[in-house]
Amino acid sequence: MFALGPLAFAAPLALIGLLTLPILWRLLRATPPPPRRAVFPPLRLLKDAPDDAETPHHAPWWLIVFRLLLAAIVIIALARPVWQPDVNTETNRPLLLVVDNGWASAPAWRDMVREANYRLDLAEETGRTAAIVFTADASPDAELVLGAPDAARRQLEGVNVEAWPPNRELTAGRIDAAVDAGGLSDNLQIVWITDGIDTAGSENLARILDPLGQVTAILPGPGRSPVALGAPIATPNGFAVDVMRIDADLPRTVSLVATAGDGRAVARTEVEMETSVTRARADIELPLDLRNRVAAIRIEGQVSAGGTQLTDDAWRRPRVGVIDAASEDGQPLLSDLHYVMRAIEPFTEARRDDLDGLLASNVSALIMVDAARTDDQRVLDFVNQGGLLIRFAGPRLAARPDDLLPVQLRQGGRNFGSALSWEEPQSLAPFSADSPFAGLTVPPEATVSSQVLAEPGTASADRVWARLEDGTPLVTAMRQGEGWVVLFHVTAGPEWSELPLTGLYPRMLRRISALAQGGSATPSGGGAYVIDRALDGDGRLSNPPVSARPVPAQSWTNTTASAETPPGIYRLGAASAALNVLRAGDEITALPRALPGVTFTNLEAPAERRFAGPLLALALFLLAIDAVIGLALAGRLPRLRLPRRGGAVAALIAALGLVWFMPQAQAQQTQYLDSFEMDAALDLRFAYVITGNRDVDDRSRAGLFGISREITRRSAMEPQEPMAVNVEENELVFFPIIYWPVLQNSPPLSDEAAARVSRYIQSGGLIIFDTQDADIAATRAGAPHPGLARLLEAVDVPALARIDPDHVLTRSFYLLQDFPGRISGGPVWVEADPDGASRDGASGVVIGSNDWASAWATDANGQTLYPVEGGEREREMARRFGMNLAMYALTGNYKADQVHIPALLERLGQ
């Protein structure tokens, strides 16, 4: 490759053809044009007439220059000029593409795929072979061999972002094995398109690749690097979650949303991350009932599994009531209640009170120790209605059993190690695979000295959850109505057993407390956690992949997200457990820049531009022009008259301007078309107000883009792409509709901006103020939205009223009575008396909180971007409301005239 500064030529020998231009000049000048045909008049008319006509002996000089220019363009195109060439792309070595497709690649995945296709196209153009390997491949057993670039391209088309981190250690082993097997050579061009996150095996992968050729690692550019959520931490007033990133060169605002199991937003917050800050904590205050409803915490505006944290039973702390004993002996450290409270406090909202107080507190489980035993009918009613009752044995129960028990008991109990027995205290047997305690390790010190015995024949296998080594039931349970009754055949304290003194005791109670959330007590998978719903690469719950495998319960605490154990919700009987990409204590760090043999660049680095194709296309265009000129000069186009001299100058200037001044003309055109007023005035466009929050602004743009497409599809209107406006700087009168998302922290308007907004409303424009918080508006207890109040403080807004069923908006295109968005149920406000304004009786403002932009939002392919509370039916109603808004803004109250049709027809009939 021959370079002249930023311009290089891949085939520089073709430039020798430029030396032939002088010879071509001579040849063109020696070639006369075709003779002109003329009707010869009678000779007598030509007598004494002067003969001053001249026949040229060569083509016009401007045509010669034009053709020389055409030849020069063809020669330069054959030299394959490249602007800002990438030296790594010009090679004859086979191409090996290593592509990270783990969760961290999701924000930049489209750009990564585009880069991979570009590299494969270059390999195909130069006749090289190629191979591609994905570091998070769910089925890594595929053969890795060099082949046609088109085969690698088909592999790329069939791969998506996975929800687990890349396995670079496994990838290194695959590449090493492929080299040993002859599938890969040891002289490669290696391009590693990476997500920028350091994982186990990164250094080993670089060591394996280094001997095979120069390695170029392409990182995501600024703004495309991943942002992740750490494990949420419960706090007394709600919860806290850490936001992590690796690219801290620019400040960033991250929006978080906590959603319930039905997809509804429970809470929202924003985290401001200043420059150089890679970790920030978000604190969200929620009452216990709302916090227990949280099923997932997500980063809004970023689709990735690492930006999602799922919750499980450990997160949803059930409210458990411990029935207070009427007779305490004054020694709390020896009390059964003390041991129960200490065991359940870490994972429940434990309350100790009498039965009246506990039932009034709406507890989901009751714990009854032997000293607090009661025969109150309300306990049975509580269980029948779906409650969980955990009972412990003791002297009272041994002396007089009752009916609210899983099994029938023998009176008197059983003692070990006494003077009347030769038996030693018994140990617990390992838990069976179908027990809710499956997978828990039994410590040797957990021994039992006394217990109540079940009557033979009543303790069926499905009711026994734990046994002693001799097979005697220790924990039994049964369904009672809609609830559960669980009995420990020992006391809650250490009087009858050492179990309350071991770590097994709280773990058993934690497994049982899951029954307070509903579900089956019998685990599937033989004592293993089985995946129920899995996260996909975009952070959405979906069906598990075929590569998923059960996780043995004893291995759960050490399990990390992978192809075999994808992140998602796992179940073991009634217990649910969430496996997230990032677990407690995990960090994300940037890929080290000191990897052996690796040079780094990023997706936003200046890309090389190849001009061979465009130049050849230009040459074909000029060749067509040359043919037209030739036909005109030959008289084949009688209607085309080219003056000999003026036409020469004009044609030469046109040709030179087309080629040499094309960039300047394009720049002037771009400058002209970039004018805000021209773009807004020349086409029908809707606008949205910039809030400064990137996620909200992206959602507004996508919402107006989606509803504009729907309006074009369903009506004769053809709105173009929406535009962003800054009310402090831009003129608003060009837009029929302006969508204004209102944030909690929206600042007040300046006097100039307030006057501009008021002028826009009075001139006939329509502003849609959307606070997007109908799901949490009730928490304001009737107080006005603070951001909306600040914005409208200086704006001349007429009196407002809730939209009534006869308003024109309910029938301007579709017949509607509800106006849902992503959320439904929020009130919609319009001007109370639009007839008093000079706008043809149309309201200038519409105020709501249903987040219409999210319901309208689509991408360039027409795919919806955000879930809607009521599903696709609700989304369709939101789109119909958008249609009505557009018709209302553009046609005013013309639909209102239809109500007078019966009266007009009656008068005409008279």
Coordinates of N, CA, C and O in Angstrom, one line a residue, residues 104 199 286 316 319 447 455 510 541 580 611 787 810 854 876 910:
A104 N -22.4 -8.2 28.6 CA -21.9 -6.8 28.5 C -21.8 -6.3 27.1 O -21.6 -5.1 26.9
T199 N -12.7 -10.6 32.5 CA -13.2 -11.9 33.1 C -12.1 -12.9 33.2 O -11.0 -12.7 32.7
L286 N -39.0 2.5 50.5 CA -40.3 1.8 50.2 C -40.8 1.2 51.5 O -40.0 0.6 52.3
R316 N -38.0 -11.1 49.5 CA -39.4 -10.8 50.0 C -39.5 -11.3 51.4 O -39.8 -12.5 51.6
R319 N -44.0 -11.4 56.6 CA -44.3 -10.9 57.9 C -44.7 -12.1 58.8 O -45.8 -12.7 58.5
T447 N -28.3 -33.1 67.5 CA -28.8 -34.3 68.1 C -30.1 -34.1 68.8 O -30.4 -32.9 69.2
E455 N -48.2 -41.6 65.9 CA -48.8 -42.9 65.9 C -48.5 -43.6 64.7 O -48.4 -43.1 63.6
R510 N -36.1 -21.0 57.2 CA -36.2 -20.2 56.0 C -36.8 -20.9 54.9 O -37.6 -20.4 54.1
L541 N -37.3 -11.7 31.1 CA -37.5 -13.1 31.4 C -38.2 -13.8 30.3 O -39.1 -13.3 29.7
N580 N -28.4 -14.1 39.5 CA -28.2 -12.9 38.7 C -26.8 -12.9 38.1 O -25.9 -13.7 38.6
F611 N -12.7 4.4 -1.8 CA -13.4 5.2 -2.8 C -13.4 4.5 -4.2 O -13.9 5.2 -5.1
G787 N -42.7 19.1 39.4 CA -42.1 19.6 38.2 C -43.0 20.3 37.3 O -42.7 21.4 36.7
T810 N -62.4 12.7 22.1 CA -62.9 11.3 22.2 C -63.4 10.7 20.8 O -63.8 9.6 20.7
S854 N -43.9 5.9 25.9 CA -43.4 4.5 26.0 C -44.4 3.5 25.3 O -43.9 2.6 24.7
E876 N -52.7 -0.7 21.7 CA -53.5 -0.3 20.5 C -54.4 0.9 20.9 O -54.5 1.8 20.1
Q910 N -87.8 20.8 6.5 CA -88.9 21.7 6.6 C -89.0 22.7 5.4 O -90.0 23.3 5.2

